[in-house]
Amino acid sequence: MSRGLRLLLPALALVASAWAAPVPQATYDDAFGSEGTADGQFRQPFGVTVSEGRVYVSDFANNRVQRFTTSGEFRAIVGASASLRGPTGVAVNPANGDLYVADAGNHRIVQFNKDGGFIRAWGSLGFGDGQFNVPAGVAFSAKNEQVYVSEQNGNRVQRFSTSGTFRGKWGSAGSGDGQFNAPDGIAVDPATGQIFVAEFGNNRIQRFTATGGFVRKWGTLGSANGQLRQPIGLTVDGESRVYVADTGNDRIQIFDAQGKFLAKFGQSGSGSGKLDQPEGVALSSDNVAFVAEYGNNRVSRWTITNRNRPPTVVITGPARRSTSAPRAWLRGTASDPDGSGDLKLLTFTEGTRTFSVPAKSAWSQQVWLRRGTNVFEVVATDQSGAQSAKATVTIVRRTN
């Protein structure tokens, strides 16, 4: 690096060349449901799951599960003959459409076929293998065809065969790694088969292997990005992004599988685009998020799109590409195609010289020229780390 370049830019940062995963962005669509006991109405909806165009919602205080189309049209009551008592989590086996319901008040799991017909139930109040103390969350893993159940008062996770045979367990009361304080929601990463658990009492998310080996944790009590207040429901999309119903903060937060905050949507209230105690969240195959709002007695729908398409950068100057001067001004433009205004850095490279400056939509940068041919590459980077294609310009510094 030349002495002149060091004087011009004294503290320069290198930028990683890896592309970042797309960041999801939610747009409010509409909501269905109101308070009541009629078909399509709710009293404290809790869990929600979506499969093959069917949306199942656990209607906690009405002691039932309701089935809707993805557009919110009521189709059927599930569980009327099974005497459900405060149903919470719901999950579907996509292979056959079977529905699993955490029947919290009866301390059991109830299994129905896709049309709502009763198949079986298992569990009773207790702390033994296959017993439950307030089962709150239920998830199905297509990777190993097992059913996972989180126990709010039992402070553990149990796993079962599709017909309810006990397969294993992990967890105990506490705040250490692999311990729980009122675990509620549970979800399976469809890509890896790993398990994510939302802890109401510890205000965090824990991630485990399919057999309960602790992998990592994130979250602390608060309302800042990445902090949580009494999280309950969660789901994982096909890109291993974790959607968390941050119930006490009236919002949904989205993280990558390592716990890095990516995005959020919703704020307190009852109007369009507002949330009141969101307790369940699920995603359809066409990227629509369904949020069960315990406080608003409704289910809201949000379209999820990937923002953070890579930025673009163009070099427009200098007009003269041959000069005897020791310095030149590079000029150009940079843009964010999503319009989110999150440009971060411009990185300049010429040979072994690399430096970065804060990005602007219209930019200019003075550079030092070595004698002979100088080939400059410019790359724009946004806040997530997504990078543009390289723009290049060649400037010749003459010796006479």
PDB file of N, CA and C in Angstrom, residues 318-330 367-374 376 394-400:
ATOM      1  N   PRO A 318     -13.969   8.636 -13.684  1.00  0.00           N
ATOM      2  CA  PRO A 318     -13.773   9.902 -14.407  1.00  0.00           C
ATOM      3  C   PRO A 318     -13.965   9.759 -15.926  1.00  0.00           C
ATOM      4  N   ALA A 319     -14.205  10.896 -16.555  1.00  0.00           N
ATOM      5  CA  ALA A 319     -14.368  10.886 -18.005  1.00  0.00           C
ATOM      6  C   ALA A 319     -13.054  10.567 -18.702  1.00  0.00           C
ATOM      7  N   ARG A 320     -11.943  11.090 -18.144  1.00  0.00           N
ATOM      8  CA  ARG A 320     -10.634  10.833 -18.730  1.00  0.00           C
ATOM      9  C   ARG A 320     -10.016   9.609 -18.060  1.00  0.00           C
ATOM     10  N   ARG A 321      -9.700   8.613 -18.849  1.00  0.00           N
ATOM     11  CA  ARG A 321      -9.155   7.367 -18.304  1.00  0.00           C
ATOM     12  C   ARG A 321      -7.640   7.270 -18.479  1.00  0.00           C
ATOM     13  N   SER A 322      -7.023   8.364 -18.946  1.00  0.00           N
ATOM     14  CA  SER A 322      -5.577   8.412 -19.074  1.00  0.00           C
ATOM     15  C   SER A 322      -5.117   9.773 -18.578  1.00  0.00           C
ATOM     16  N   THR A 323      -4.157   9.778 -17.656  1.00  0.00           N
ATOM     17  CA  THR A 323      -3.739  11.016 -17.025  1.00  0.00           C
ATOM     18  C   THR A 323      -2.307  10.901 -16.544  1.00  0.00           C
ATOM     19  N   SER A 324      -1.665  12.045 -16.372  1.00  0.00           N
ATOM     20  CA  SER A 324      -0.327  12.061 -15.768  1.00  0.00           C
ATOM     21  C   SER A 324      -0.396  12.428 -14.291  1.00  0.00           C
ATOM     22  N   ALA A 325      -1.605  12.738 -13.803  1.00  0.00           N
ATOM     23  CA  ALA A 325      -1.781  13.138 -12.400  1.00  0.00           C
ATOM     24  C   ALA A 325      -1.640  11.924 -11.481  1.00  0.00           C
ATOM     25  N   PRO A 326      -1.209  12.126 -10.235  1.00  0.00           N
ATOM     26  CA  PRO A 326      -1.052  11.002  -9.299  1.00  0.00           C
ATOM     27  C   PRO A 326      -2.362  10.566  -8.645  1.00  0.00           C
ATOM     28  N   ARG A 327      -3.408  11.357  -8.826  1.00  0.00           N
ATOM     29  CA  ARG A 327      -4.691  11.024  -8.201  1.00  0.00           C
ATOM     30  C   ARG A 327      -5.826  11.182  -9.213  1.00  0.00           C
ATOM     31  N   ALA A 328      -6.949  10.515  -8.929  1.00  0.00           N
ATOM     32  CA  ALA A 328      -8.135  10.651  -9.772  1.00  0.00           C
ATOM     33  C   ALA A 328      -9.370  10.525  -8.901  1.00  0.00           C
ATOM     34  N   TRP A 329     -10.472  11.045  -9.389  1.00  0.00           N
ATOM     35  CA  TRP A 329     -11.752  10.926  -8.684  1.00  0.00           C
ATOM     36  C   TRP A 329     -12.623   9.887  -9.383  1.00  0.00           C
ATOM     37  N   LEU A 330     -12.945   8.831  -8.671  1.00  0.00           N
ATOM     38  CA  LEU A 330     -13.935   7.872  -9.169  1.00  0.00           C
ATOM     39  C   LEU A 330     -15.316   8.367  -8.759  1.00  0.00           C
ATOM     40  N   VAL A 367      -8.760   8.545  -5.396  1.00  0.00           N
ATOM     41  CA  VAL A 367      -7.853   7.406  -5.298  1.00  0.00           C
ATOM     42  C   VAL A 367      -6.479   7.805  -5.826  1.00  0.00           C
ATOM     43  N   TRP A 368      -5.471   7.135  -5.303  1.00  0.00           N
ATOM     44  CA  TRP A 368      -4.105   7.343  -5.768  1.00  0.00           C
ATOM     45  C   TRP A 368      -3.841   6.401  -6.933  1.00  0.00           C
ATOM     46  N   LEU A 369      -3.059   6.877  -7.882  1.00  0.00           N
ATOM     47  CA  LEU A 369      -2.732   6.097  -9.067  1.00  0.00           C
ATOM     48  C   LEU A 369      -1.256   5.714  -9.059  1.00  0.00           C
ATOM     49  N   ARG A 370      -1.007   4.457  -9.356  1.00  0.00           N
ATOM     50  CA  ARG A 370       0.356   4.021  -9.584  1.00  0.00           C
ATOM     51  C   ARG A 370       0.706   4.244 -11.054  1.00  0.00           C
ATOM     52  N   ARG A 371       1.975   4.365 -11.355  1.00  0.00           N
ATOM     53  CA  ARG A 371       2.364   4.529 -12.744  1.00  0.00           C
ATOM     54  C   ARG A 371       1.997   3.277 -13.535  1.00  0.00           C
ATOM     55  N   GLY A 372       1.424   3.513 -14.681  1.00  0.00           N
ATOM     56  CA  GLY A 372       0.980   2.405 -15.513  1.00  0.00           C
ATOM     57  C   GLY A 372      -0.520   2.198 -15.395  1.00  0.00           C
ATOM     58  N   THR A 373      -0.939   0.964 -15.555  1.00  0.00           N
ATOM     59  CA  THR A 373      -2.373   0.638 -15.592  1.00  0.00           C
ATOM     60  C   THR A 373      -2.910   0.365 -14.186  1.00  0.00           C
ATOM     61  N   ASN A 374      -4.006   1.018 -13.841  1.00  0.00           N
ATOM     62  CA  ASN A 374      -4.705   0.823 -12.562  1.00  0.00           C
ATOM     63  C   ASN A 374      -6.118   0.311 -12.854  1.00  0.00           C
ATOM     64  N   PHE A 376      -9.515  -0.584 -11.091  1.00  0.00           N
ATOM     65  CA  PHE A 376     -10.266  -0.463  -9.839  1.00  0.00           C
ATOM     66  C   PHE A 376     -11.561  -1.276  -9.923  1.00  0.00           C
ATOM     67  N   THR A 394     -10.732   1.144 -15.666  1.00  0.00           N
ATOM     68  CA  THR A 394      -9.293   1.134 -15.872  1.00  0.00           C
ATOM     69  C   THR A 394      -8.800   2.562 -16.133  1.00  0.00           C
ATOM     70  N   ILE A 395      -7.795   2.972 -15.366  1.00  0.00           N
ATOM     71  CA  ILE A 395      -7.197   4.301 -15.515  1.00  0.00           C
ATOM     72  C   ILE A 395      -5.696   4.125 -15.703  1.00  0.00           C
ATOM     73  N   VAL A 396      -5.164   4.747 -16.731  1.00  0.00           N
ATOM     74  CA  VAL A 396      -3.730   4.663 -17.005  1.00  0.00           C
ATOM     75  C   VAL A 396      -3.060   5.954 -16.550  1.00  0.00           C
ATOM     76  N   ARG A 397      -2.044   5.791 -15.705  1.00  0.00           N
ATOM     77  CA  ARG A 397      -1.236   6.951 -15.331  1.00  0.00           C
ATOM     78  C   ARG A 397       0.019   6.981 -16.196  1.00  0.00           C
ATOM     79  N   ARG A 398       0.099   7.996 -17.011  1.00  0.00           N
ATOM     80  CA  ARG A 398       1.214   8.114 -17.929  1.00  0.00           C
ATOM     81  C   ARG A 398       2.468   8.568 -17.190  1.00  0.00           C
ATOM     82  N   THR A 399       3.609   8.239 -17.742  1.00  0.00           N
ATOM     83  CA  THR A 399       4.868   8.630 -17.126  1.00  0.00           C
ATOM     84  C   THR A 399       5.397   9.947 -17.675  1.00  0.00           C
ATOM     85  N   ASN A 400       4.768  10.509 -18.712  1.00  0.00           N
ATOM     86  CA  ASN A 400       5.227  11.783 -19.261  1.00  0.00           C
ATOM     87  C   ASN A 400       4.104  12.804 -19.255  1.00  0.00           C
TER      88      ASN A 400
END
